[in-house]
Coordinates of C-alpha atoms in Angstrom, one line a residue:
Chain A
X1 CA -35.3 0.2 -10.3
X2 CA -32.3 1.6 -8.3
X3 CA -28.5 0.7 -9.1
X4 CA -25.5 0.0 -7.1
X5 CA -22.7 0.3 -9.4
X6 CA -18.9 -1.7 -8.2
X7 CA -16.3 -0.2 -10.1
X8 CA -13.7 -2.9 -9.8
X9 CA -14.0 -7.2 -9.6
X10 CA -10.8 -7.5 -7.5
X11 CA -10.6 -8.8 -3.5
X12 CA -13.2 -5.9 -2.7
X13 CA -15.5 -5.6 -5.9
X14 CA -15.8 -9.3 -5.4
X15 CA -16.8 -9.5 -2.0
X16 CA -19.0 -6.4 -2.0
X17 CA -21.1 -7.9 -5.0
X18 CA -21.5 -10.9 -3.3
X19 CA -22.4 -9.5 0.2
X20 CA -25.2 -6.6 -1.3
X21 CA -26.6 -9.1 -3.8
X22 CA -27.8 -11.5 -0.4
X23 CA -28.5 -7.8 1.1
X24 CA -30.9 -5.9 -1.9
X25 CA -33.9 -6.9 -2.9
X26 CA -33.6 -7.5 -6.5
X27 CA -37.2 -6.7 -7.7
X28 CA -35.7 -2.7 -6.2
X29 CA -32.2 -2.9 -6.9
X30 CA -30.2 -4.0 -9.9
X31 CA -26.2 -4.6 -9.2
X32 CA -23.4 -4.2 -11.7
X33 CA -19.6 -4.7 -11.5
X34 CA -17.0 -3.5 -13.9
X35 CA -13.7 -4.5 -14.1
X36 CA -11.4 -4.1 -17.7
X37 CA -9.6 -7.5 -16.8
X38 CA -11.4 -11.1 -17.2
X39 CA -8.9 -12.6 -15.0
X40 CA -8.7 -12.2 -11.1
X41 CA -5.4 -12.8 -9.9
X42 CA -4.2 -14.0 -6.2
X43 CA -2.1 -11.1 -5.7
X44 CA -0.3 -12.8 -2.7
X45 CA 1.0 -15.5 -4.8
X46 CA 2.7 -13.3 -6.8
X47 CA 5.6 -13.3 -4.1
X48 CA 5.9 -17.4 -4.9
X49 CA 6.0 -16.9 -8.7
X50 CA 9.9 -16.0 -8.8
X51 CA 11.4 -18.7 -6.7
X52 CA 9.1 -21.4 -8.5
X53 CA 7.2 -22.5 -5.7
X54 CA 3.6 -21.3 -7.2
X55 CA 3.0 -21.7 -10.9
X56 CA 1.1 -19.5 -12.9
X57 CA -2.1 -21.3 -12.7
X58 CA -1.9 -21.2 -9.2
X59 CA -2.8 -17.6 -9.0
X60 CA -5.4 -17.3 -12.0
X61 CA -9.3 -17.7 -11.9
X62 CA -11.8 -16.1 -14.5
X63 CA -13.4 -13.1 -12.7
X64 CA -16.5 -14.0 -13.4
X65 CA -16.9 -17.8 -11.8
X66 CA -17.1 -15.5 -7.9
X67 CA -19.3 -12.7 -9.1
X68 CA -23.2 -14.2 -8.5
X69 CA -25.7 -14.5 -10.8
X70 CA -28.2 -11.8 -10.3
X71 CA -25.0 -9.4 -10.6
X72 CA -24.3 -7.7 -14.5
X73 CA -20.5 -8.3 -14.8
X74 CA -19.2 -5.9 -17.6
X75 CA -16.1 -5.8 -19.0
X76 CA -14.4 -2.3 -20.0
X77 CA -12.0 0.4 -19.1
X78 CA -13.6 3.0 -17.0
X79 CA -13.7 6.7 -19.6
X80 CA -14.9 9.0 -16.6
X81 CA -16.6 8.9 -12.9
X82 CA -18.8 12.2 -13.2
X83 CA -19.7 12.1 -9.3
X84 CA -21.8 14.9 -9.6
X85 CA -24.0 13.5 -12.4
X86 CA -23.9 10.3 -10.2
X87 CA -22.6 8.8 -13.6
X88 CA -19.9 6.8 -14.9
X89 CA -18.7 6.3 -18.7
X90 CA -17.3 3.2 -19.9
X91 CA -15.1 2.8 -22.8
X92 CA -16.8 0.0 -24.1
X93 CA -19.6 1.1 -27.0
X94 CA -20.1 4.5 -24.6
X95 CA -22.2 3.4 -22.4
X96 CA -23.5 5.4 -19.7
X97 CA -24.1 4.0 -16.3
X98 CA -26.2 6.1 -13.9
X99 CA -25.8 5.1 -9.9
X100 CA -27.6 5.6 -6.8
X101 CA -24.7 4.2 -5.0
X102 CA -21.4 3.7 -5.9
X103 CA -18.5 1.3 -4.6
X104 CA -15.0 2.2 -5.8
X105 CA -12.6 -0.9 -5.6
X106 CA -10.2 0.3 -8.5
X107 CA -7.0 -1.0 -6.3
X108 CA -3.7 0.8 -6.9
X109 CA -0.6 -0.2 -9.1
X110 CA 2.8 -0.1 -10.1
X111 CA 3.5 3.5 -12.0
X112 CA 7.3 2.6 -13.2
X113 CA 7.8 5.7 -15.2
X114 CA 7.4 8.0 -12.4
X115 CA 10.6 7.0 -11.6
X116 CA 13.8 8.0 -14.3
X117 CA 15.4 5.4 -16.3
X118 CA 13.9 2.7 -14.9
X119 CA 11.2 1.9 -17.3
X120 CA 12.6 3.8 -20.4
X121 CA 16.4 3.4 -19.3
X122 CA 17.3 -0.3 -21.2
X123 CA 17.3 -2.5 -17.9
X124 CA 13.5 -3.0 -17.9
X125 CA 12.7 -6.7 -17.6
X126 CA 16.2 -7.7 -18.7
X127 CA 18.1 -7.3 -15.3
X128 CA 15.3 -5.0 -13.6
X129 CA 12.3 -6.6 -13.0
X130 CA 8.9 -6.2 -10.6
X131 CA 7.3 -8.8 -8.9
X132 CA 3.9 -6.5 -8.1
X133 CA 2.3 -7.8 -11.3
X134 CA 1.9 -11.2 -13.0
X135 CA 4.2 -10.5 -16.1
X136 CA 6.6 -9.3 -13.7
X137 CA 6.6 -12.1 -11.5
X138 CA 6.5 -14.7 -14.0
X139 CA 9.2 -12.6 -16.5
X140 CA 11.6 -12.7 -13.0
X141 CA 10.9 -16.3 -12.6
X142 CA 12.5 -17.3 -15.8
X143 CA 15.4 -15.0 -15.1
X144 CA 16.1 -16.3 -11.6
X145 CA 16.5 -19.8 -12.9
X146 CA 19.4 -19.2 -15.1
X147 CA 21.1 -16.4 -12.9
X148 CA 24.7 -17.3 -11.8
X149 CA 24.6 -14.8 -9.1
X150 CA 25.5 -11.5 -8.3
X151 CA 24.7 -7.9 -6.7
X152 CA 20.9 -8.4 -5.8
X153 CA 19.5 -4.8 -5.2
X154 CA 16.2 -4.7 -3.9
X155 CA 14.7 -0.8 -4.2
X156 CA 11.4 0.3 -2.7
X157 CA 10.7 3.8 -4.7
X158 CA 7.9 5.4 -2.4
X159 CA 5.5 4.8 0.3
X160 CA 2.6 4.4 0.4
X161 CA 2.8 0.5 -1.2
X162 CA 0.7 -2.2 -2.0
X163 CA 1.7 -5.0 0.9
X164 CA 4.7 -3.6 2.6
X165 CA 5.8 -6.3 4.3
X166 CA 6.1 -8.2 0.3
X167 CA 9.4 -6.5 0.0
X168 CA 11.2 -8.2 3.1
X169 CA 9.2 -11.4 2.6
X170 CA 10.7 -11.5 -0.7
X171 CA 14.5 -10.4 0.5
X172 CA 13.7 -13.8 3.2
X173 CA 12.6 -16.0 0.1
X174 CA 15.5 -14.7 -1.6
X175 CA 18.0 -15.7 0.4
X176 CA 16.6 -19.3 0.9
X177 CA 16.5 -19.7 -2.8
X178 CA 19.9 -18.7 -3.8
X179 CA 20.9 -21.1 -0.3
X180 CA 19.1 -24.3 -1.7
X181 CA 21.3 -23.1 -4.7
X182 CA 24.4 -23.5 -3.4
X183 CA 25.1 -19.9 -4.6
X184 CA 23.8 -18.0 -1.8
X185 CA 28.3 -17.1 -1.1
X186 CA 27.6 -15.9 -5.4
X187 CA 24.9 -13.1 -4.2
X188 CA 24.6 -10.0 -2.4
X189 CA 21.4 -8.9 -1.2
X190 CA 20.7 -5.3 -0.4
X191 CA 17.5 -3.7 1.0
X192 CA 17.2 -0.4 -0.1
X193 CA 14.4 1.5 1.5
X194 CA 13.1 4.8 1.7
X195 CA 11.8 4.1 5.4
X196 CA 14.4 4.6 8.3
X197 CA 14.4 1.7 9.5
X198 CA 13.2 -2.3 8.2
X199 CA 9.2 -1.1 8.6
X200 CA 7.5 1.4 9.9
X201 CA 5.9 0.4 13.4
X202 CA 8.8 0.5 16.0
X203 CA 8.3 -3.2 17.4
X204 CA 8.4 -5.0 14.2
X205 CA 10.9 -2.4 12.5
X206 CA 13.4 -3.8 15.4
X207 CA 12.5 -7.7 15.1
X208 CA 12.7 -7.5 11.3
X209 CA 15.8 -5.2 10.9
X210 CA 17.7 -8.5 13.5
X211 CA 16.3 -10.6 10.9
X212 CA 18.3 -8.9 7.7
X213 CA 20.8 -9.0 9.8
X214 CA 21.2 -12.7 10.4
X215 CA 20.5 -13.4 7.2
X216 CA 23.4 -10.8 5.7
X217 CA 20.7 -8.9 4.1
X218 CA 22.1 -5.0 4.3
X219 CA 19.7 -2.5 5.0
X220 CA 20.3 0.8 3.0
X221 CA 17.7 2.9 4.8
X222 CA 16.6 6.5 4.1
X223 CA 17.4 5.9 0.1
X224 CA 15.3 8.1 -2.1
X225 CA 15.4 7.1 -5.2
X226 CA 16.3 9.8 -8.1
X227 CA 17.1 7.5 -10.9
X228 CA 18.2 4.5 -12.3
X229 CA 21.4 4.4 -14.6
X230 CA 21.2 1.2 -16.9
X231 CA 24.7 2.0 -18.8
X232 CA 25.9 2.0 -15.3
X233 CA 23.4 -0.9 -13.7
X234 CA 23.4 1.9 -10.7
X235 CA 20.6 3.9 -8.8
X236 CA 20.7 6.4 -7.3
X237 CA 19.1 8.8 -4.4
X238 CA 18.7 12.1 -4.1
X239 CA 21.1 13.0 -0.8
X240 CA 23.7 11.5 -3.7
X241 CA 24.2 7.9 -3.0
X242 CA 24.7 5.1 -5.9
X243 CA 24.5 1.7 -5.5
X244 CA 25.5 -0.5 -8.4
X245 CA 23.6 -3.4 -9.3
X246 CA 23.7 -6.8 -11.1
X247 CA 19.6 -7.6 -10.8
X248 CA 17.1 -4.7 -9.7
X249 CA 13.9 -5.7 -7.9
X250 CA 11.7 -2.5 -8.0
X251 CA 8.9 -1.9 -6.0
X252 CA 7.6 1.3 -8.4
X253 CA 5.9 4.1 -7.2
X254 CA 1.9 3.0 -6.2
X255 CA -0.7 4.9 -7.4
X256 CA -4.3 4.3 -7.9
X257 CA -6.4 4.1 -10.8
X258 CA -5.9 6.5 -13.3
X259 CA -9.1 7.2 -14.2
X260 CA -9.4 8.7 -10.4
X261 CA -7.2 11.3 -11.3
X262 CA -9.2 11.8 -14.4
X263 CA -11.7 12.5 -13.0
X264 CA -10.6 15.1 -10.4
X265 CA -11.6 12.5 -7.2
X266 CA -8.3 11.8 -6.2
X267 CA -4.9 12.7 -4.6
X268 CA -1.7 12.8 -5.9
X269 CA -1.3 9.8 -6.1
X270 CA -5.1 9.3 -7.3
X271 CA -6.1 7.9 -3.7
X272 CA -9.9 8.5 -3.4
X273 CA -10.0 10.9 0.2
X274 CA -12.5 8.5 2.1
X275 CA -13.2 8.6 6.2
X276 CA -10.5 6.3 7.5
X277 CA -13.6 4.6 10.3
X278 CA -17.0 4.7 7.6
X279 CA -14.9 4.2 4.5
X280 CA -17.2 6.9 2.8
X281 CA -16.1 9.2 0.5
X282 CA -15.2 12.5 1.9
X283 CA -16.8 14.3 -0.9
X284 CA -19.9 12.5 -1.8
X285 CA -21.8 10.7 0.7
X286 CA -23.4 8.0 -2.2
X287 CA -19.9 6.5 -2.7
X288 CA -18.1 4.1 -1.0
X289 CA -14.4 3.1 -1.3
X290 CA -13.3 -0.5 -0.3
X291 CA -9.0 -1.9 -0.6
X292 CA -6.4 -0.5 -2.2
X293 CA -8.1 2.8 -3.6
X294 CA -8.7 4.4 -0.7
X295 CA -6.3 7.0 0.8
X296 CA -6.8 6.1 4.4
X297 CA -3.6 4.7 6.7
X298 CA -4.2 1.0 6.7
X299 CA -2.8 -1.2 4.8
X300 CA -3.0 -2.3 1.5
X301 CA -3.7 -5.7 1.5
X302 CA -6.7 -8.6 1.1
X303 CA -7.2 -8.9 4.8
X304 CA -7.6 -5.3 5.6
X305 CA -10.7 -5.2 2.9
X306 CA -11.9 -8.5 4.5
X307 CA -12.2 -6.8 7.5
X308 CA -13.5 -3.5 6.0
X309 CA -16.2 -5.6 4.3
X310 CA -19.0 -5.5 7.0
X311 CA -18.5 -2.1 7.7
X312 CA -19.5 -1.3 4.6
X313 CA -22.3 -3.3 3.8
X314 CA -23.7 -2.3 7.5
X315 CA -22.8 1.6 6.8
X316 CA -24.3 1.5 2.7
X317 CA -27.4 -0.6 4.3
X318 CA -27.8 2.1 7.2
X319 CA -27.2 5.0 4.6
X320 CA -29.9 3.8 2.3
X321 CA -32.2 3.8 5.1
X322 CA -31.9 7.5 6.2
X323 CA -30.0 6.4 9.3
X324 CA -26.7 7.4 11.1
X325 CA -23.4 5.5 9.8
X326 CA -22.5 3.7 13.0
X327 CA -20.0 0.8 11.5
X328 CA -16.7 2.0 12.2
X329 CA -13.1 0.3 10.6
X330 CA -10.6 0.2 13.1
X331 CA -7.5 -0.1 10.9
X332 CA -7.2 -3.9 11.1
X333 CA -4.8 -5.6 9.6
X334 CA -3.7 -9.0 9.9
X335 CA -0.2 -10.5 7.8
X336 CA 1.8 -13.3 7.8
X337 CA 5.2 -12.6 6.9
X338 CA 7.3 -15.6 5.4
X339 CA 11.2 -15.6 6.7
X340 CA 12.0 -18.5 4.5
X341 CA 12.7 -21.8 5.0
X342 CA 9.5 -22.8 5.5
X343 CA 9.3 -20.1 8.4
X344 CA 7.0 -16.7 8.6
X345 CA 5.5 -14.6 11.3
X346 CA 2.7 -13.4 12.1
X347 CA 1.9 -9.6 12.7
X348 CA -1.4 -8.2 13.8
X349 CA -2.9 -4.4 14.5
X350 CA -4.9 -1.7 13.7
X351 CA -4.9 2.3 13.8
X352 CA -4.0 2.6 17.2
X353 CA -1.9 -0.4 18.6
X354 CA 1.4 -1.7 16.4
X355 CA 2.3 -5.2 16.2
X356 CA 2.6 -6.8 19.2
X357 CA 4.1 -10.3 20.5
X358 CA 1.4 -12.9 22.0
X359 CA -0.8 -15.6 20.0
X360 CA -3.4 -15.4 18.2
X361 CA -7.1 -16.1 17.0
X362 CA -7.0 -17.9 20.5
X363 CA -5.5 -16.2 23.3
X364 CA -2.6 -18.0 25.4
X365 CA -3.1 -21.1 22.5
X366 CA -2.4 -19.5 18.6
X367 CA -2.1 -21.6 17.3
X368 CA -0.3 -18.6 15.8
X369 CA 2.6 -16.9 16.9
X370 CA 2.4 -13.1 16.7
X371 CA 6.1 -11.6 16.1
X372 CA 8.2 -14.9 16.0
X373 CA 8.8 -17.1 13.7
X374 CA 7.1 -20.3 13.4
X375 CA 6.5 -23.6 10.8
X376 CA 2.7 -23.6 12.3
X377 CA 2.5 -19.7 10.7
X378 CA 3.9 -20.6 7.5
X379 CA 1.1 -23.2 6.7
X380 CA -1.1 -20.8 7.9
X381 CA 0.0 -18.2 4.9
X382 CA 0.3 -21.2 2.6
X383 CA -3.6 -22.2 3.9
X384 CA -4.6 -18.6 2.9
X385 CA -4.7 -18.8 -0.9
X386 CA -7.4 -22.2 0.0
X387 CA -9.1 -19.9 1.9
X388 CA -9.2 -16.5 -0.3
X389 CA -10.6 -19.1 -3.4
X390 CA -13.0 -21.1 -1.4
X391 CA -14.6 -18.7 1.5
X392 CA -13.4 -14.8 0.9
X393 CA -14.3 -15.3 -2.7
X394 CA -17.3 -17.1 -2.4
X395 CA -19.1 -15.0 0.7
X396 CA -18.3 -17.7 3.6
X397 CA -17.6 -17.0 6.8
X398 CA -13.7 -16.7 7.7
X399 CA -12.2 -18.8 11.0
X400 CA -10.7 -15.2 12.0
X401 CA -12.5 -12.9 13.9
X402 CA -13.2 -9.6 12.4
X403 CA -12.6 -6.7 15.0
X404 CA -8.8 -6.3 16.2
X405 CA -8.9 -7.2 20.2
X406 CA -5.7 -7.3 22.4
X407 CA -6.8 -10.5 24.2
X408 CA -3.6 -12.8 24.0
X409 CA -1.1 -9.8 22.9
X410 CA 1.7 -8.8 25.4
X411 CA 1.8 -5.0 25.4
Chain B
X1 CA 19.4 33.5 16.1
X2 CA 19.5 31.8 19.7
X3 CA 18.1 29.1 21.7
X4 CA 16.4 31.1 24.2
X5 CA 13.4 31.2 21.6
X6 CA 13.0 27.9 22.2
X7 CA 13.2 27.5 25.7
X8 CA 9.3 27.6 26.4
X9 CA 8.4 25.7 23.3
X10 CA 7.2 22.5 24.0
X11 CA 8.1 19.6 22.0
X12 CA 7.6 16.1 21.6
X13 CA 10.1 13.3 21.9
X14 CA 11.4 13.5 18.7
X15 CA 11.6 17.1 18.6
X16 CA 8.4 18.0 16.7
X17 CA 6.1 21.1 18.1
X18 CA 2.9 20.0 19.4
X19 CA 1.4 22.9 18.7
X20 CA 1.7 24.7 15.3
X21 CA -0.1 27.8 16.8
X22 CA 2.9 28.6 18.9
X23 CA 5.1 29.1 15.4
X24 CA 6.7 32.0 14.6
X25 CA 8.6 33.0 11.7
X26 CA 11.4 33.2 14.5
X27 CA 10.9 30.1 16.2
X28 CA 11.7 28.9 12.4
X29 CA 15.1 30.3 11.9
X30 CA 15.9 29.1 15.3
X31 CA 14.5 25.4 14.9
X32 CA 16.6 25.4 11.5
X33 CA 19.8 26.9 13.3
X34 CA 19.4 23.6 15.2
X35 CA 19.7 21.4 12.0
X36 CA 22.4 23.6 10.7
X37 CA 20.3 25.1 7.9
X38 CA 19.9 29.0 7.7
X39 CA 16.7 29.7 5.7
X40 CA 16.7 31.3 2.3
X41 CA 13.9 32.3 -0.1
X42 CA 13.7 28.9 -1.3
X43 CA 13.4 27.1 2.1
X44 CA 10.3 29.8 2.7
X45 CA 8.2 28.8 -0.7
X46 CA 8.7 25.1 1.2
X47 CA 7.7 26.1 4.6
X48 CA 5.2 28.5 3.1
X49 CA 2.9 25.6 1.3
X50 CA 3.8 23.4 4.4
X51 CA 1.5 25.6 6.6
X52 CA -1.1 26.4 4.1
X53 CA -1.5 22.6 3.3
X54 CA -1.4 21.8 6.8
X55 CA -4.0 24.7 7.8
X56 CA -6.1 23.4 5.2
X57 CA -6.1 19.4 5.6
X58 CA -4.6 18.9 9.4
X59 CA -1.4 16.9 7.6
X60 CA 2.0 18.0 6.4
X61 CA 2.2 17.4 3.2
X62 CA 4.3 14.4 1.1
X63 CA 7.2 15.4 -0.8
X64 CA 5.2 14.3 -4.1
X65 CA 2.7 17.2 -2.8
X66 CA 4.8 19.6 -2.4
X67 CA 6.7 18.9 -5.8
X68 CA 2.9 19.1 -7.2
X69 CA 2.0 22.2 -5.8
X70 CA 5.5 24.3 -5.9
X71 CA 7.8 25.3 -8.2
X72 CA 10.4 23.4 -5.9
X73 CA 11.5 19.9 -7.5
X74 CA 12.2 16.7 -5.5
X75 CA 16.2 17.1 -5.9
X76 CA 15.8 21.0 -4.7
X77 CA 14.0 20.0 -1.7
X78 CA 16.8 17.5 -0.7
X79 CA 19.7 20.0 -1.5
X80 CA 17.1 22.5 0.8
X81 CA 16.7 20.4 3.7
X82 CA 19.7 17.7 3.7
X83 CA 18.5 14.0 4.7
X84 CA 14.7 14.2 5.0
X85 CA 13.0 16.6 3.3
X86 CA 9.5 15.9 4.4
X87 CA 10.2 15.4 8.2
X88 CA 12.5 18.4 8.4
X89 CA 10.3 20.6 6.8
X90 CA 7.3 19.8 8.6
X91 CA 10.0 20.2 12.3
X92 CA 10.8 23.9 10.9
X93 CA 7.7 25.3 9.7
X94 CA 6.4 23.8 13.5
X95 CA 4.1 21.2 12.5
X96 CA 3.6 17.9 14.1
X97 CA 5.5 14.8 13.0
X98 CA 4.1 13.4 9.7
X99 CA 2.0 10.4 10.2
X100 CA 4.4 7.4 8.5
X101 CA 2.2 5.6 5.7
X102 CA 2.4 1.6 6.5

């Protein structure tokens, strides 16, 4: 009996277990999953949380209801990956797992103390808050409802991020909040970046950066963070700016799994090193790494491992069989970005080609707008979490196509 | 130093060599002379690990790298090259523009 071991039920543990277990025979192969949390979380909702619009229960299934039945789901912290032994540790009772193949889908999250003063400094979840986890989100949610107003700074520590369009969308969301408040003249928002400009493809950088503007968002770009000041509510950056606060929304410093690092397979940041088209580990050719852990330059989001998913079932399935890895990832990533009041747009590329304007799945038709703003894309975005539950979750077949094409984009 | 170094360097649009070959130790005090930094010890150990990091993975490295890897801390590096540490760093020691992470 040979095992594939999934370290990880999140978007991409989930989906890979599902896709290899209709894939391996099971009298030859036996596949396990572990993940340390019971709960799987929508992580796209989280941007709703705050301004009220998704509850809590919106965003929360038990892990276990998408993993399949021939699959052993356990449920531990991960002690050590020993990828020369081709074995992993698990804190719970010891265990040992030995692997003929391994999956790494660890994700990546918020590291809050890399930064000074802002976990340790006072402010932390009284006027400083994150919305990149649930507690966060919901802890923020509670605080919004009672806030009279104020200096909103919004600080994004350090690239790379988990969703990095989340911090704008949430700036848009923002200010039609505090609007249908009748407070909006009560709050400042400010966009404090460490990126030049309001993203970092050109096109999009431009479109969104005349959005902040008509929205009186201001856009503090190049900012560094050093450290936060709680006696002062101030941060500031290293060139030696401050900017005084009434409510911090930190995006902390991203990093991946600890246990990564731990285990000397990662990057700084403990990023697994993984070919950017095969999605195999640079190091060891029996492991694969899907989503969020992987240090390649795509982004970190549920479509992008959507996408990545049949290149690596096709590549693990080749692999297995002694033959060449010919599934290449192209980078594709696919987001809708909410502009509030019941807007968002629509952005669309891959390694090579930034976001462009046009429509999209259907060329000439959309019904999606790519690059403007439009009702139709905000019920797409709002459609997604129906989707993610019901087909990405359970195996089904998406109505997007897979590979990025430039039929219907204007270059 | 002069510009006359320069004059048969080529560069790309936003002032980046496109070939790290063609550095010289030289060509560095010259590129830096053009953001109005004159090179001391300190700037070297920077531009030093720059060009071993980017001999050795085809990248210039993040600032959290070099932090890493370097007795140079984050607010050092900013007081060392004014603005943006990473980008300017990788323009002096003549390597090409580091790839923005999205």
């Amino acid at each position: 009996m040979k095992t594939l071991l999934i370290l990880g039920a999140g978007t991409a543990g989930t989906m890979i277990a599902k896709k290899m277990s209709q894939k391996l025979d099971s009298q030859q192969w036996r596949i396990i999953v572990v993940d340390r949390n019971e709960q799987h979380y929508y992580q796209p909702g989280f941007l709703f949380l705050p301004f009220g619009s998704y509850k809590p229960q919106d965003v929360v299934q038990p892990k276990r209801r998408y993993i399949p039945n021939r699959v052993e789901f356990i449920l531990s912290d991960i002690e050590r990956i020993e990828p020369e032994a081709n074995r992993v540790l698990l804190t719970e009772n010891k265990r040992a797992i030995s692997y003929d193949y391994l999956v790494i889908a660890t994700g990546c999250d918020i590291r809050p103390e890399e930064t000074e003063g802002l976990l340790d400094g006072g402010g932390w979840r009284n006027n400083i808050f994150d919305f990149y986890t649930y507690e966060g989100a919901v802890a923020l949610s509670h605080f919004l409802e009672k806030w009279p107003g104020g200096r909103l700074v919004l600080n994004v520590a350090e690239m790379p991020i988990k969703c990095p369009v989340a911090p704008l969308e949430f700036l848009f969301l923002a200010d039609e909040f505090f609007t249908r408040r009748g407070i909006r003249n009560k709050v400042e928002l400010i966009y404090a970046t460490p990126l030049s400009g309001a993203f970092t493809k050109p096109k999009s950088a431009a479109l969104l950066g005349g959005l902040l503007e008509k929205k009186h968002i201001h856009l503090e770009p190049d900012f560094a963070i050093s450290d936060v000041d709680s006696s002062a509510n101030a941060i500031h950056s290293y060139d030696g700016r401050e900017l005084p606060f009434d409510l911090l929304i930190t995006i902390p410093v991203n990093g991946g799994a600890k246990v990564i690092g731990q285990s000397g397979m990662g990057n700084d940041l403990d990023f697994v090193p993984t070919d950017k088209f095969t999605l195999q580990s640079k190091k060891w050719p029996n492991i694969w790494v899907m989503g969020d852990a992987a240090d390649i330059p795509a982004s970190k989001a549920g479509a992008v491992v959507h996408f990545q998913l049949e290149v690596v079932v096709e590549n693990i399935l080749a692999h297995m069989a002694g033959r060449e890895l010919h599934a290449k990832f192209d980078g594709h990533a696919s987001c809708y970005i909410e502009t509030g009041f019941n807007k968002a747009l629509l952005i669309d590329f891959n390694y090579d080609t930034e976001p462009l304007p046009g429509h999209y799945p259907i060329p000439g038709i959309g019904p999606f707008s790519l690059l403007s703003e439009s009702v139709i894309n905000h019920w797409g975005k709002l459609g997604f979490r129906f989707m993610y539950w019901n087909l990405m979750m359970r195996g089904l077949p998406m109505p997007v196509p897979d590979k990025f094409s430039m039929a219907g984009k204007q270059a | 130093m002069s510009e006359d170094i320069l004059a048969n360097i080529a560069f790309d649009a936003d002032g980046f060599m496109t070939d790290a070959n063609a550095w010289t130790p030289e060509i560095a005090h010259a590129l830096a002379a053009r953001e109005g930094i004159e090179l001391t010890e300190r700037h070297w150990v920077v531009l030093n690990y720059a060009r071993a990091e980017f001999k050795a993975k085809g990248e210039a490295p993040t600032l959290r790298n070099i932090t890493k890897n370097t007795d140079v801390s984050t607010k050092e590096l900013y007081a060392l090259f004014p603005g943006g540490p990473g980008k300017l760093a990788a323009k002096i020691a003549g390597l090409k523009k580091p790839t923005g992470c999205i």
